Short mmCIF file of N, CA and C and ligand atoms in Angstrom, two decimals:
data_model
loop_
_atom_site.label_atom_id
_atom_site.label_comp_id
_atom_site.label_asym_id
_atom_site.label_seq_id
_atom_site.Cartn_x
_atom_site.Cartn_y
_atom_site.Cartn_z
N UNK A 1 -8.70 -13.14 -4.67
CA UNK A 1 -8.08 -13.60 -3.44
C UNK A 1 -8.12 -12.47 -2.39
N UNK A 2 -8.18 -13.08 -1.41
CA UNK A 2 -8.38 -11.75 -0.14
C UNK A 2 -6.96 -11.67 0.36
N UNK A 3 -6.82 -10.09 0.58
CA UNK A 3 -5.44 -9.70 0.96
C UNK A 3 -5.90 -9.72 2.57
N UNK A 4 -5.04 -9.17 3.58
CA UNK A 4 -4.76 -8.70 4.72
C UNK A 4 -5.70 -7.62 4.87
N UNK A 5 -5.61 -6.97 4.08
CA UNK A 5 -6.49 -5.77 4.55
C UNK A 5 -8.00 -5.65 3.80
N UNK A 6 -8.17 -6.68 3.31
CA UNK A 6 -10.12 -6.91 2.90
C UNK A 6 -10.42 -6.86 4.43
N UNK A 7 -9.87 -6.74 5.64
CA UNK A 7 -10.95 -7.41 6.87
C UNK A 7 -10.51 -5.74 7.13
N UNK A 8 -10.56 -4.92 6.63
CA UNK A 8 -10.86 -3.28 7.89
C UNK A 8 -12.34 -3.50 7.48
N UNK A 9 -12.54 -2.06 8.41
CA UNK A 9 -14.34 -2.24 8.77
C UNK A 9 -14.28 -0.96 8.55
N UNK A 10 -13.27 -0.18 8.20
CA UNK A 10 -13.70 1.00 7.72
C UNK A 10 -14.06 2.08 8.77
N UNK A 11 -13.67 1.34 9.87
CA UNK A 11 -13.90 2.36 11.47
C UNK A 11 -13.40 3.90 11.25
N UNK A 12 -12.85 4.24 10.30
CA UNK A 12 -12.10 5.91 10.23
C UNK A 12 -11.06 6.35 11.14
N UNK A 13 -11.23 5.69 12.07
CA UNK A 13 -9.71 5.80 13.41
C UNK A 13 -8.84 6.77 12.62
N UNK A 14 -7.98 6.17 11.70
CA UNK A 14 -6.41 6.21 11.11
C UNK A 14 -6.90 7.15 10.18
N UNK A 15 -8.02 8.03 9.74
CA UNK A 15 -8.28 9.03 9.07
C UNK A 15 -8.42 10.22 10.23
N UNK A 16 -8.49 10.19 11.57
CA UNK A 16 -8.67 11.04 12.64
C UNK A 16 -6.49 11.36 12.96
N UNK A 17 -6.88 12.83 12.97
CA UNK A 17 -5.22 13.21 13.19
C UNK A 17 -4.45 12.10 12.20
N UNK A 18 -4.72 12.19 10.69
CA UNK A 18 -4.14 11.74 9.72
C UNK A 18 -2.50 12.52 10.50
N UNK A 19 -1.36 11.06 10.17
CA UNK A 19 0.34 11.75 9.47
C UNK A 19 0.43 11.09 8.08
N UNK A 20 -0.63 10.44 7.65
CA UNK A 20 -0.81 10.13 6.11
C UNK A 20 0.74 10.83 5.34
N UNK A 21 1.49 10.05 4.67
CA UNK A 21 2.74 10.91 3.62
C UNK A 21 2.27 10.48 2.50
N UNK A 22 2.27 11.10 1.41
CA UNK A 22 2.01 10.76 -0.09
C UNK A 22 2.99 11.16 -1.08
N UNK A 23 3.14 10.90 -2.18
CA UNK A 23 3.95 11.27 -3.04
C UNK A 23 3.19 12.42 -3.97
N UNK A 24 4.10 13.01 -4.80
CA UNK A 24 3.93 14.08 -5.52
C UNK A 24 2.87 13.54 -6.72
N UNK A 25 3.18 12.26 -6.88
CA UNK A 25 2.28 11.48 -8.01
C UNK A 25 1.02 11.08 -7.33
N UNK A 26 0.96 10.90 -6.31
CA UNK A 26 -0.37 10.93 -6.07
C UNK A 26 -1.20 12.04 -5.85
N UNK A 27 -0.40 12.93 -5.06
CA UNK A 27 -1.22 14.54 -5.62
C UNK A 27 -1.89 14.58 -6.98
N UNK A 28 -0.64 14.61 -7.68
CA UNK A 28 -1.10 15.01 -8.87
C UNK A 28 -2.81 14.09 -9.35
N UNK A 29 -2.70 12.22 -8.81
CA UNK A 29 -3.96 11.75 -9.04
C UNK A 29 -5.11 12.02 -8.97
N UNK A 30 -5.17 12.45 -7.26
CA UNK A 30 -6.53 13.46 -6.50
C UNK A 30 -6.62 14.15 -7.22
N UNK A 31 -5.93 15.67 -7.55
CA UNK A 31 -6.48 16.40 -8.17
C UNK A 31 -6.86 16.09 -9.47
N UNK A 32 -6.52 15.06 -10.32
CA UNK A 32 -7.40 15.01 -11.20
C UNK A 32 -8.58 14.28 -11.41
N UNK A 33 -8.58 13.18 -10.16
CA UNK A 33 -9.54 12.67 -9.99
C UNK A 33 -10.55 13.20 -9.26
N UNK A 34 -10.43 13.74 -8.28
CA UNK A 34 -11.31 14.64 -7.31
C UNK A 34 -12.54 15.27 -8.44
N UNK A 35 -13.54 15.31 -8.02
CA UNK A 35 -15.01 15.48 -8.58
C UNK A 35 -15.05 17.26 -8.59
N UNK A 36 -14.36 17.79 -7.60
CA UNK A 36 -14.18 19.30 -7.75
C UNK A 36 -12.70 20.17 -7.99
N UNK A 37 -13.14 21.21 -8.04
CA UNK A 37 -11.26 21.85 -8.37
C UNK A 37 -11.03 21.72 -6.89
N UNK A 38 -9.64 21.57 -7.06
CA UNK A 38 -8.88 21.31 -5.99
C UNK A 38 -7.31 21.84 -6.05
N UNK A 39 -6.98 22.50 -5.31
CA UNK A 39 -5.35 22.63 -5.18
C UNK A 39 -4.83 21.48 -4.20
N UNK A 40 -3.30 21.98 -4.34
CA UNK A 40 -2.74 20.90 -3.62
C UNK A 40 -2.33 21.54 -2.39
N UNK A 41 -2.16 22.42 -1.74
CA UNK A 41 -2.18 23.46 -0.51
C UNK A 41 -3.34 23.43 0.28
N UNK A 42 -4.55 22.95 -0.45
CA UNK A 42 -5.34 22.85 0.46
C UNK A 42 -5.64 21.37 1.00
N UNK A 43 -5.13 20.53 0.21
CA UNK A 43 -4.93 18.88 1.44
C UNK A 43 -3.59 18.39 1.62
N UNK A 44 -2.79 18.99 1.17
CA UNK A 44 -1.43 18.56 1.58
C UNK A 44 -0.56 19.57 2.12
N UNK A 45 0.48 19.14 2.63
CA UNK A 45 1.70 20.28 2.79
C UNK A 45 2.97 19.50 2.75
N UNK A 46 4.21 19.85 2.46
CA UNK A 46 5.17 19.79 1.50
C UNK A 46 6.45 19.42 2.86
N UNK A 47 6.66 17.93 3.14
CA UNK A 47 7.79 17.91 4.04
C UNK A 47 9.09 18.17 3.88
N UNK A 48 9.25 17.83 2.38
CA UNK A 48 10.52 18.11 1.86
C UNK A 48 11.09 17.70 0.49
N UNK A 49 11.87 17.54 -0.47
CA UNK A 49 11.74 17.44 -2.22
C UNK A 49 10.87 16.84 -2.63
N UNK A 50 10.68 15.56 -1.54
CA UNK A 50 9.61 14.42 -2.95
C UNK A 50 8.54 14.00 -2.06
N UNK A 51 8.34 14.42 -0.41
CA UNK A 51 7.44 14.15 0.37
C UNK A 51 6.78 14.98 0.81
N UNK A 52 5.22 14.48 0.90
CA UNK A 52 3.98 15.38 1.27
C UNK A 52 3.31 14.77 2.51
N UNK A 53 2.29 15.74 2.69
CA UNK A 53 1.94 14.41 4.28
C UNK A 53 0.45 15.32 4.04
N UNK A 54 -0.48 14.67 4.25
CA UNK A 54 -2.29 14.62 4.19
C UNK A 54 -2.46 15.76 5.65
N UNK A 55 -3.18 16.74 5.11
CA UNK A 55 -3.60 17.76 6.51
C UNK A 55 -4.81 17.62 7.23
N UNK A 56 -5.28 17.97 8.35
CA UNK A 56 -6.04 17.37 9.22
C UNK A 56 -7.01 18.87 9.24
N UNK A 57 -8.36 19.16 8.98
CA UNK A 57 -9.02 20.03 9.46
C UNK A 57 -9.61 19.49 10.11
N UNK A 58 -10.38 20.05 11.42
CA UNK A 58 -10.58 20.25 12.63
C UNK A 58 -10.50 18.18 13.02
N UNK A 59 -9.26 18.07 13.20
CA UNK A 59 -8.83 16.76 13.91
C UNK A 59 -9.27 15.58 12.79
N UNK A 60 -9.68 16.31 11.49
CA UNK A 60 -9.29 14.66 10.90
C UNK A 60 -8.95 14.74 9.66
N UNK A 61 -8.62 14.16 8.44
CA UNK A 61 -7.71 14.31 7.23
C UNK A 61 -9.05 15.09 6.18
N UNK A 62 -8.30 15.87 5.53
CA UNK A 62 -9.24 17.03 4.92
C UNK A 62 -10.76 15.98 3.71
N UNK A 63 -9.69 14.99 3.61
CA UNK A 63 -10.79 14.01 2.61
C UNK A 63 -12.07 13.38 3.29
N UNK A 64 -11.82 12.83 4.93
CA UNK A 64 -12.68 12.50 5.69
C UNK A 64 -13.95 12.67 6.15
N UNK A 65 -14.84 12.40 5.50
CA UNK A 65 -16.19 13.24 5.63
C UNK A 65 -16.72 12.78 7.07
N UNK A 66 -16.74 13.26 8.10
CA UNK A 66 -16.95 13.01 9.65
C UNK A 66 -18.68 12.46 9.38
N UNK A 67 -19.34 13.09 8.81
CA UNK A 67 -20.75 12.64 8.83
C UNK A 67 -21.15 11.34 8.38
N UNK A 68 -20.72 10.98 7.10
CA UNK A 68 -20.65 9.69 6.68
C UNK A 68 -19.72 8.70 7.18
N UNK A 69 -18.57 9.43 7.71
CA UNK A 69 -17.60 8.27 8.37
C UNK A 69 -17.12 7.50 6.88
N UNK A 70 -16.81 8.05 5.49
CA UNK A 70 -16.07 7.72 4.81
C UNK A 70 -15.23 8.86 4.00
N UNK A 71 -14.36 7.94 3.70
CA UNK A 71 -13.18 8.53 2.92
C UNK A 71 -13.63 9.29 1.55
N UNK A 72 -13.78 10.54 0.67
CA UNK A 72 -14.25 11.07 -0.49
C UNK A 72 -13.20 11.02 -1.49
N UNK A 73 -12.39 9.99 -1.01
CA UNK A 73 -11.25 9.91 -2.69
C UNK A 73 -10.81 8.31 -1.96
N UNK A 74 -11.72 7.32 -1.81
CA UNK A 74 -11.37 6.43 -1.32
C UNK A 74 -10.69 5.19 -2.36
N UNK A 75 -11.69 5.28 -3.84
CA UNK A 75 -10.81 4.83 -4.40
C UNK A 75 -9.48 5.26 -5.20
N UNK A 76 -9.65 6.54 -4.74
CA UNK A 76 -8.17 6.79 -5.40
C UNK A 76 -6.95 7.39 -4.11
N UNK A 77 -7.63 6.82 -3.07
CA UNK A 77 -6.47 7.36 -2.07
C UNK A 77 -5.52 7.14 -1.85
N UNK A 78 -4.38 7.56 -1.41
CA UNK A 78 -2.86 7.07 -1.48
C UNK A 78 -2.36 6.02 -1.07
N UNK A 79 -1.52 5.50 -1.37
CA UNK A 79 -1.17 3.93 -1.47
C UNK A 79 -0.99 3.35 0.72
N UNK A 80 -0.30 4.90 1.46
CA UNK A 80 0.06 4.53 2.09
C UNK A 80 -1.60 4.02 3.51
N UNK A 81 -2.34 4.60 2.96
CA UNK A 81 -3.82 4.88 3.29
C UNK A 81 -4.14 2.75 2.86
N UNK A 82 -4.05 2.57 1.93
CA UNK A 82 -4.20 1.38 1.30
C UNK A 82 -3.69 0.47 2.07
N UNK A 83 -2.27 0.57 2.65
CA UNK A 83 -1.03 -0.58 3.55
C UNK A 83 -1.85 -0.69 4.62
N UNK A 84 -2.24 0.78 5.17
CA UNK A 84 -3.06 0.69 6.78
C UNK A 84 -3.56 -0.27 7.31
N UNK A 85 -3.86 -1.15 8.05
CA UNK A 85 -2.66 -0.31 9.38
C UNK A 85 -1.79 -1.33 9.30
N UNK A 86 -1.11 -1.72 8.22
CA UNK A 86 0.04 -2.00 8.37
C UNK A 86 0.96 -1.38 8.09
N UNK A 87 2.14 -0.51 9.00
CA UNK A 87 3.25 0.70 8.70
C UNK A 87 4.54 -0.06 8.81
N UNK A 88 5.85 1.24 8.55
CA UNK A 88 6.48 1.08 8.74
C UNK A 88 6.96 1.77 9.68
N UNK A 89 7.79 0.85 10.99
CA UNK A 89 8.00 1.68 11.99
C UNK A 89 9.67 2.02 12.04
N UNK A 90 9.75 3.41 11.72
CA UNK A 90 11.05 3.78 11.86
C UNK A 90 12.31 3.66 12.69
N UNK A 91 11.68 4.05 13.92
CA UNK A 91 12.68 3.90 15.00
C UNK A 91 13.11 2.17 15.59
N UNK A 92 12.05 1.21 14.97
CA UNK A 92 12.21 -0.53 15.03
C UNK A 92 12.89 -0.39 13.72
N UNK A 93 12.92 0.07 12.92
CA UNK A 93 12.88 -0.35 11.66
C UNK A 93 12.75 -1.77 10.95
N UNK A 94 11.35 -1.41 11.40
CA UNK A 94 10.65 -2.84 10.87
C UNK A 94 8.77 -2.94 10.39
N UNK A 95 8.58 -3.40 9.86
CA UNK A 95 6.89 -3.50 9.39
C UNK A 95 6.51 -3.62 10.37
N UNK A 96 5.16 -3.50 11.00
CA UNK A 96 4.39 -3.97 11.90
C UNK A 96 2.89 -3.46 12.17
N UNK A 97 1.83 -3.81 12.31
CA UNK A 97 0.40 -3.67 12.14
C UNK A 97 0.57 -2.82 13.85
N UNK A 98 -0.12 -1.53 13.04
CA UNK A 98 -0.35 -0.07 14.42
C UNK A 98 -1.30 -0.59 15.18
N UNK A 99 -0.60 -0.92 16.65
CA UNK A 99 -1.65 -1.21 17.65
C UNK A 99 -2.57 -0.45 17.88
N UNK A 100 -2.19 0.83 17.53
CA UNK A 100 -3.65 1.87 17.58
C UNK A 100 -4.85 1.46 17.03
N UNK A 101 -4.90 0.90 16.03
CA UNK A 101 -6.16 0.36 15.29
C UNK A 101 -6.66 -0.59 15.91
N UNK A 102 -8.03 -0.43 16.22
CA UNK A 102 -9.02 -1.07 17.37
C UNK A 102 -9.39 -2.19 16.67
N UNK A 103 -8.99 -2.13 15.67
CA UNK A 103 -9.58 -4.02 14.50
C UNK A 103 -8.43 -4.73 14.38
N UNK A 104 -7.26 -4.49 14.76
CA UNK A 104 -6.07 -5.36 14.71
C UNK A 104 -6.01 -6.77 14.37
N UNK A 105 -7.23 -7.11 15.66
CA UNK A 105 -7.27 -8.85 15.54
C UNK A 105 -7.83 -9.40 14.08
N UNK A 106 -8.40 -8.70 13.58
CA UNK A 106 -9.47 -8.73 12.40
C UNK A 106 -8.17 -9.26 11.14
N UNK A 107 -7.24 -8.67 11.40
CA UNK A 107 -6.36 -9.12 10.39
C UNK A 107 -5.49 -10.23 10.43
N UNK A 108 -5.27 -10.55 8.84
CA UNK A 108 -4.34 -11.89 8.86
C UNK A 108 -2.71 -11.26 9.43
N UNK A 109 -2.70 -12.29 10.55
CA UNK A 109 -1.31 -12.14 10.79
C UNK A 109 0.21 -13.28 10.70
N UNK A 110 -0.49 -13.50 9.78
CA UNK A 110 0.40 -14.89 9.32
C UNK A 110 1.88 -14.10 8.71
N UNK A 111 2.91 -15.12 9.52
CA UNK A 111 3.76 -14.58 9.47
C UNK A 111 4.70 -14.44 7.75
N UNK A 112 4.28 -15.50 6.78
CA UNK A 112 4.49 -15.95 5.21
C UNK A 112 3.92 -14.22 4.49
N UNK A 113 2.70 -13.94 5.19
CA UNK A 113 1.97 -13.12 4.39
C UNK A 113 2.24 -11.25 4.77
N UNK A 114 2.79 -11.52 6.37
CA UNK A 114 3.36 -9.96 6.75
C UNK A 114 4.48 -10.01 6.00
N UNK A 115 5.82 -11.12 5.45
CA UNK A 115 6.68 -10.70 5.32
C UNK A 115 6.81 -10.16 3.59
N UNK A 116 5.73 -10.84 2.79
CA UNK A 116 5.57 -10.42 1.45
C UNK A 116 4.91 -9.05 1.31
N UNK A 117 4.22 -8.17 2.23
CA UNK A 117 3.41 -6.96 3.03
C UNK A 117 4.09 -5.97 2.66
N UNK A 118 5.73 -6.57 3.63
CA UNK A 118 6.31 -5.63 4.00
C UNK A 118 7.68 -5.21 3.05
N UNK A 119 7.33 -6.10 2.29
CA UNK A 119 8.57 -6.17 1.08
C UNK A 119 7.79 -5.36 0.18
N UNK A 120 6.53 -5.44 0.24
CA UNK A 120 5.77 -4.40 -0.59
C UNK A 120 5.98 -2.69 -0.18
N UNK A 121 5.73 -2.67 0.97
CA UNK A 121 5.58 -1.50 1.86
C UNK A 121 7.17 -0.95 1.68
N UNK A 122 8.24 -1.89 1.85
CA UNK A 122 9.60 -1.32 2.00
C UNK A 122 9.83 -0.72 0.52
N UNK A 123 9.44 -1.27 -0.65
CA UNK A 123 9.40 -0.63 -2.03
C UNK A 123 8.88 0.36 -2.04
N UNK A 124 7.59 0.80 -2.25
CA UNK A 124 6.50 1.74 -2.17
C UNK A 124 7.06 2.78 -1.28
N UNK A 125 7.72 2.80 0.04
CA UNK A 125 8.33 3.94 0.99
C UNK A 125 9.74 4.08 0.14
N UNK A 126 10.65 3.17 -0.36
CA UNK A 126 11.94 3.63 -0.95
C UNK A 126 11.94 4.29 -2.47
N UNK A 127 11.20 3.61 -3.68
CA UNK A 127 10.92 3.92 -4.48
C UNK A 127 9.73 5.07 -5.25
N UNK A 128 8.51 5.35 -4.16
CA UNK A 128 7.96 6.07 -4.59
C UNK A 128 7.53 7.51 -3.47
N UNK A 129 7.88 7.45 -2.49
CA UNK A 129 7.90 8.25 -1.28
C UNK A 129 9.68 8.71 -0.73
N UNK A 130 10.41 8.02 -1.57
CA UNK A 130 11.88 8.72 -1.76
C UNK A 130 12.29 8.43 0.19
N UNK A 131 11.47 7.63 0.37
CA UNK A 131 12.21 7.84 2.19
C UNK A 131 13.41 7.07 2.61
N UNK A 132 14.27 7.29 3.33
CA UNK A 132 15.66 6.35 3.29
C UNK A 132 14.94 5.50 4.68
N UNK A 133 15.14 4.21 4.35
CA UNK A 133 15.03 2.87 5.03
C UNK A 133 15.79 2.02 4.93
N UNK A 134 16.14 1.15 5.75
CA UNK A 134 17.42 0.56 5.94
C UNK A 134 16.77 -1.45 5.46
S1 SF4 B 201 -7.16 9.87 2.24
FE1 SF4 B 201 -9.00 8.78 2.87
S2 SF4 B 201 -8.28 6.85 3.80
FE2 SF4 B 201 -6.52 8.27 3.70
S3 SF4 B 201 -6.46 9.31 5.70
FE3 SF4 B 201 -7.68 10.59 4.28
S4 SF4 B 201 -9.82 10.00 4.59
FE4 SF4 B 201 -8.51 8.38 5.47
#
């Protein structure tokens, strides 16, 4: 069955000036999945007990290969990379697909299917990214 997000095109946008957050468990995945040694200092940095956030060399997320225009841990990239571009917006505090993303229309926006999305997304940010959401 096709989700919401089978229709990206893979444009890289939302990998340019990554704020990507990940959990400590997904660190730990990359590096063992990653094809080379890898620390965790050199693609992440540490916001605070249980949150990390993806670092940007020269303007785009350290995984982002600019030449190919794909992701190098794509199937194992972090869940919140996966939701894209559907976020959670803090200061609404509410789900909603980032107008920044130039494929917007491309996605299902049925309202049955954002709200099961975002019940996903509100778990995944409370339970495994430790973030307080209301
Ligand atoms: S991990 Fe992959 S999909 Fe996520 S921001 Fe980095 S390059 Fe993009």
């Amino acid at each position: 069955m096709k989700s919401n997000l089978d229709e990206c095109k893979r444009c890289g946008l939302c990998c340019l000036n990554t704020e990507m957050l990940l959990s400590k468990n997904e660190i730990t995945v990359i590096i063992d999945k990653f094809p080379y040694k890898i620390t965790q200092k050199e693609f992440s940095t540490r916001l605070n007990e249980t949150l990390y956030q993806l670092i940007n060399i020269d303007g785009h997320c350290f995984f982002y290969d600019i030449e190919l225009g794909t992701c190098e841990i794509y199937d194992f990239r972090p869940q919140g990379c996966e939701f894209y571009p559907f976020i959670y917006n803090q200061e609404k505090q509410m789900c909603e697909f980032d107008s920044e993303c130039p494929n917007i229309n491309l996605f299902n926006q049925d309202d049955n299917k954002k709200e099961i999305l975002c019940i996903k997304l509100r778990k995944f940010l409370r339970e495994q990214l430790k973030v307080q959401i209301t």
